[in-house]
mmCIF file of C-alpha atoms in Angstrom:
data_model
loop_
_atom_site.group_PDB
_atom_site.id
_atom_site.type_symbol
_atom_site.label_atom_id
_atom_site.label_comp_id
_atom_site.label_asym_id
_atom_site.label_seq_id
_atom_site.Cartn_x
_atom_site.Cartn_y
_atom_site.Cartn_z
ATOM 1 C CA UNK A 162 0.023 0.006 0.009
ATOM 2 C CA UNK A 163 1.627 3.226 -1.139
ATOM 3 C CA UNK A 164 1.346 6.294 1.075
ATOM 4 C CA UNK A 165 -1.041 8.635 -0.736
ATOM 5 C CA UNK A 166 -2.268 5.924 -2.997
ATOM 6 C CA UNK A 167 -5.924 5.178 -3.641
ATOM 7 C CA UNK A 168 -7.311 1.619 -3.714
ATOM 8 C CA UNK A 169 -10.577 0.049 -4.731
ATOM 9 C CA UNK A 170 -11.770 -3.060 -2.692
ATOM 10 C CA UNK A 171 -14.276 -5.083 -4.833
ATOM 11 C CA UNK A 172 -16.111 -8.206 -3.825
ATOM 12 C CA UNK A 173 -19.472 -9.961 -3.479
ATOM 13 C CA UNK A 174 -21.502 -9.907 -0.335
ATOM 14 C CA UNK A 175 -20.001 -11.609 2.678
ATOM 15 C CA UNK A 176 -16.588 -11.835 1.049
ATOM 16 C CA UNK A 177 -14.860 -9.900 3.851
ATOM 17 C CA UNK A 178 -14.872 -6.385 2.300
ATOM 18 C CA UNK A 179 -15.779 -4.674 5.629
ATOM 19 C CA UNK A 180 -13.347 -6.809 7.586
ATOM 20 C CA UNK A 181 -10.500 -5.843 5.313
ATOM 21 C CA UNK A 182 -11.616 -2.164 5.606
ATOM 22 C CA UNK A 183 -11.556 -2.507 9.391
ATOM 23 C CA UNK A 184 -8.133 -4.196 9.273
ATOM 24 C CA UNK A 185 -6.846 -1.342 7.237
ATOM 25 C CA UNK A 186 -8.172 1.127 9.909
ATOM 26 C CA UNK A 187 -6.702 -1.024 12.725
ATOM 27 C CA UNK A 188 -3.252 -1.157 11.171
ATOM 28 C CA UNK A 189 -3.201 2.670 10.813
ATOM 29 C CA UNK A 190 -4.370 3.137 14.405
ATOM 30 C CA UNK A 191 -1.909 0.647 15.776
ATOM 31 C CA UNK A 192 0.853 2.725 14.064
ATOM 32 C CA UNK A 193 -0.566 5.902 15.680
ATOM 33 C CA UNK A 194 -1.912 7.081 12.418
ATOM 34 C CA UNK A 195 -5.385 8.591 12.105
ATOM 35 C CA UNK A 196 -7.972 6.909 9.950
ATOM 36 C CA UNK A 197 -11.272 8.492 8.837
ATOM 37 C CA UNK A 198 -13.681 5.640 8.508
ATOM 38 C CA UNK A 199 -16.790 6.416 6.427
ATOM 39 C CA UNK A 200 -19.711 3.915 6.893
ATOM 40 C CA UNK A 201 -23.415 3.651 6.678
ATOM 41 C CA UNK A 202 -23.471 0.786 9.220
ATOM 42 C CA UNK A 203 -25.048 1.213 12.629
ATOM 43 C CA UNK A 204 -22.413 1.855 15.240
ATOM 44 C CA UNK A 205 -23.175 -1.380 17.163
ATOM 45 C CA UNK A 206 -22.880 -3.424 13.906
ATOM 46 C CA UNK A 207 -19.537 -1.762 13.138
ATOM 47 C CA UNK A 208 -18.229 -2.635 16.574
ATOM 48 C CA UNK A 209 -19.417 -6.288 16.301
ATOM 49 C CA UNK A 210 -17.527 -6.545 13.033
ATOM 50 C CA UNK A 211 -14.422 -5.024 14.429
ATOM 51 C CA UNK A 212 -14.500 -7.290 17.461
ATOM 52 C CA UNK A 213 -14.503 -10.279 15.180
ATOM 53 C CA UNK A 214 -10.940 -9.278 14.105
ATOM 54 C CA UNK A 215 -9.927 -8.468 17.680
ATOM 55 C CA UNK A 216 -10.149 -4.735 17.007
ATOM 56 C CA UNK A 217 -11.396 -2.755 19.923
ATOM 57 C CA UNK A 218 -12.490 0.081 17.642
ATOM 58 C CA UNK A 219 -13.996 2.102 20.554
ATOM 59 C CA UNK A 220 -10.654 2.457 22.403
ATOM 60 C CA UNK A 221 -9.011 3.868 19.176
ATOM 61 C CA UNK A 222 -12.027 6.135 18.627
ATOM 62 C CA UNK A 223 -11.541 7.461 22.215
ATOM 63 C CA UNK A 224 -7.920 8.222 21.281
ATOM 64 C CA UNK A 225 -9.032 9.976 17.996
ATOM 65 C CA UNK A 226 -7.071 7.476 15.969
ATOM 66 C CA UNK A 227 -10.072 6.078 14.269
ATOM 67 C CA UNK A 228 -12.746 8.717 13.491
ATOM 68 C CA UNK A 229 -16.025 7.056 12.351
ATOM 69 C CA UNK A 230 -18.089 9.197 10.007
ATOM 70 C CA UNK A 231 -21.660 7.885 9.676
ATOM 71 C CA UNK A 232 -22.991 8.631 6.232
ATOM 72 C CA UNK A 233 -26.703 8.402 5.427
ATOM 73 C CA UNK A 234 -27.613 6.463 2.293
ATOM 74 C CA UNK A 235 -28.907 8.638 -0.459
ATOM 75 C CA UNK A 236 -32.434 7.007 -0.279
ATOM 76 C CA UNK A 237 -34.991 8.210 -2.741
ATOM 77 C CA UNK A 238 -33.575 11.121 -4.719
ATOM 78 C CA UNK A 239 -36.836 12.968 -5.324
ATOM 79 C CA UNK A 240 -35.950 16.518 -4.799
ATOM 80 C CA UNK A 241 -35.749 19.228 -7.433
ATOM 81 C CA UNK A 242 -32.078 18.575 -8.123
ATOM 82 C CA UNK A 243 -30.554 16.264 -10.657
ATOM 83 C CA UNK A 244 -29.747 12.834 -9.066
ATOM 84 C CA UNK A 245 -26.168 13.039 -10.358
ATOM 85 C CA UNK A 246 -25.678 16.447 -8.598
ATOM 86 C CA UNK A 247 -26.944 14.958 -5.321
ATOM 87 C CA UNK A 248 -24.575 11.963 -5.667
ATOM 88 C CA UNK A 249 -21.700 14.170 -6.764
ATOM 89 C CA UNK A 250 -22.216 16.125 -3.561
ATOM 90 C CA UNK A 251 -21.935 12.942 -1.472
ATOM 91 C CA UNK A 252 -18.628 12.137 -3.170
ATOM 92 C CA UNK A 253 -17.307 15.726 -2.842
ATOM 93 C CA UNK A 254 -18.341 15.818 0.846
ATOM 94 C CA UNK A 255 -15.503 13.255 1.518
ATOM 95 C CA UNK A 256 -13.098 16.214 0.999
ATOM 96 C CA UNK A 257 -15.200 18.399 3.348
ATOM 97 C CA UNK A 258 -14.875 15.901 6.064
ATOM 98 C CA UNK A 259 -11.162 15.347 5.481
ATOM 99 C CA UNK A 260 -10.712 19.139 5.641
ATOM 100 C CA UNK A 261 -12.775 19.266 8.780
ATOM 101 C CA UNK A 262 -10.479 16.789 10.540
ATOM 102 C CA UNK A 263 -7.146 18.044 9.103
ATOM 103 C CA UNK A 264 -5.950 19.046 12.557
ATOM 104 C CA UNK A 265 -5.833 15.288 13.363
ATOM 105 C CA UNK A 266 -3.542 14.750 10.282
ATOM 106 C CA UNK A 267 -5.449 11.674 8.876
ATOM 107 C CA UNK A 268 -3.173 9.130 7.152
ATOM 108 C CA UNK A 269 -6.035 7.023 5.755
ATOM 109 C CA UNK A 270 -9.525 7.404 4.583
ATOM 110 C CA UNK A 271 -11.750 4.302 4.297
ATOM 111 C CA UNK A 272 -15.095 4.526 2.694
ATOM 112 C CA UNK A 273 -16.861 1.274 3.572
ATOM 113 C CA UNK A 274 -19.349 0.696 0.957
ATOM 114 C CA UNK A 275 -19.322 3.382 -1.654
ATOM 115 C CA UNK A 276 -21.855 1.484 -3.950
ATOM 116 C CA UNK A 277 -25.056 3.228 -2.836
ATOM 117 C CA UNK A 278 -23.551 6.579 -3.898
ATOM 118 C CA UNK A 279 -22.471 5.573 -7.371
ATOM 119 C CA UNK A 280 -25.760 5.354 -9.225
ATOM 120 C CA UNK A 281 -24.793 8.155 -11.650
ATOM 121 C CA UNK A 282 -26.461 8.387 -15.105
ATOM 122 C CA UNK A 283 -23.647 10.419 -16.577
ATOM 123 C CA UNK A 284 -20.455 8.281 -16.288
ATOM 124 C CA UNK A 285 -18.306 11.152 -17.403
ATOM 125 C CA UNK A 286 -19.555 13.286 -14.556
ATOM 126 C CA UNK A 287 -18.802 10.421 -12.068
ATOM 127 C CA UNK A 288 -15.271 10.148 -13.383
ATOM 128 C CA UNK A 289 -14.766 13.958 -13.059
ATOM 129 C CA UNK A 290 -16.225 14.097 -9.485
ATOM 130 C CA UNK A 291 -14.383 10.972 -8.403
ATOM 131 C CA UNK A 292 -11.126 12.006 -9.953
ATOM 132 C CA UNK A 293 -11.256 15.459 -8.405
ATOM 133 C CA UNK A 294 -11.991 13.895 -5.011
ATOM 134 C CA UNK A 295 -9.086 11.400 -5.287
ATOM 135 C CA UNK A 296 -6.671 14.156 -6.434
ATOM 136 C CA UNK A 297 -7.477 16.361 -3.405
ATOM 137 C CA UNK A 298 -6.978 13.375 -1.028
ATOM 138 C CA UNK A 299 -3.735 12.306 -2.715
ATOM 139 C CA UNK A 300 -2.428 15.958 -2.669
ATOM 140 C CA UNK A 301 -2.721 15.586 1.123
ATOM 141 C CA UNK A 302 -0.600 12.412 1.076
ATOM 142 C CA UNK A 303 -3.522 10.429 2.522
ATOM 143 C CA UNK A 304 -4.102 6.788 1.421
ATOM 144 C CA UNK A 305 -7.654 6.105 0.459
ATOM 145 C CA UNK A 306 -9.673 2.845 0.189
ATOM 146 C CA UNK A 307 -13.027 2.560 -1.382
ATOM 147 C CA UNK A 308 -15.222 -0.519 -0.848
ATOM 148 C CA UNK A 309 -17.710 -1.401 -3.571
ATOM 149 C CA UNK A 310 -19.929 -4.430 -4.350
ATOM 150 C CA UNK A 311 -19.038 -6.771 -7.137
ATOM 151 C CA UNK A 312 -21.032 -5.540 -10.074
ATOM 152 C CA UNK A 313 -24.025 -7.671 -11.013
ATOM 153 C CA UNK A 314 -25.243 -5.974 -14.108
ATOM 154 C CA UNK A 315 -23.501 -4.291 -17.102
ATOM 155 C CA UNK A 316 -24.443 -0.866 -15.888
ATOM 156 C CA UNK A 317 -22.919 -1.495 -12.530
ATOM 157 C CA UNK A 318 -19.860 -2.993 -14.262
ATOM 158 C CA UNK A 319 -19.390 0.274 -16.258
ATOM 159 C CA UNK A 320 -19.682 2.295 -13.057
ATOM 160 C CA UNK A 321 -17.126 0.175 -11.256
ATOM 161 C CA UNK A 322 -14.808 0.385 -14.301
ATOM 162 C CA UNK A 323 -14.933 4.181 -14.142
ATOM 163 C CA UNK A 324 -13.831 4.111 -10.508
ATOM 164 C CA UNK A 325 -11.290 1.435 -11.110
ATOM 165 C CA UNK A 326 -9.582 3.366 -13.998
ATOM 166 C CA UNK A 327 -8.664 6.118 -11.537
ATOM 167 C CA UNK A 328 -7.187 4.260 -8.538
ATOM 168 C CA UNK A 329 -3.691 3.181 -7.794
ATOM 169 C CA UNK A 330 -4.653 -0.457 -7.207
ATOM 170 C CA UNK A 331 -7.547 -2.815 -7.009
ATOM 171 C CA UNK A 332 -8.108 -5.573 -4.542
ATOM 172 C CA UNK A 333 -10.639 -8.190 -5.596
ATOM 173 C CA UNK A 334 -12.180 -10.417 -3.024
ATOM 174 C CA UNK A 335 -13.783 -13.661 -4.046
ATOM 175 C CA UNK A 336 -15.741 -16.411 -2.373
ATOM 176 C CA UNK A 337 -14.563 -20.013 -2.535
ATOM 177 C CA UNK A 338 -16.586 -23.037 -1.952
ATOM 178 C CA UNK A 339 -15.607 -25.053 1.177
ATOM 179 C CA UNK A 340 -16.959 -28.291 2.486
ATOM 180 C CA UNK A 341 -20.689 -28.478 3.153
ATOM 181 C CA UNK A 342 -21.280 -25.970 0.327
ATOM 182 C CA UNK A 343 -20.658 -23.014 2.541
ATOM 183 C CA UNK A 344 -18.875 -20.022 0.955
ATOM 184 C CA UNK A 345 -16.127 -18.138 2.796
ATOM 185 C CA UNK A 346 -14.332 -14.958 1.794
#
């Protein structure tokens, strides 16, 4: 993982995406580096997930080494604005939050589950907004990690391709069949 690099974590449901994202936050915190962790999970669910990898996230939150930023899902976009504009604002707000916490000198930004915020109609606009956001984060020498669902349709695949074309690296998680037909990440 390069300092100041940007990474996309892609995988199907239950493949370990959130656990990997939490591991990235844990490793930063253990090194006394601040991690901004964006999530739409309920705090209790996030703590349960973190505990499953022996990560006492609350203790690191108390030390301001992990700063959890709860992001509301976009829901139904029925206001008078263009849906792409609303989604663009969600992506650009990452920079606003990074700037809000600049006194803490964040070393990492993790956005656990960016998928709900990527339903852009205009893929050129998505690329522009995402690239501008990445460049501002990278200019601050902050490593960034974006978790997205494995695309299930051609449109979703095109959206993920736009994001993937702008990052330093891509981490693909897959499920493999184990005995008893159970799947494990």
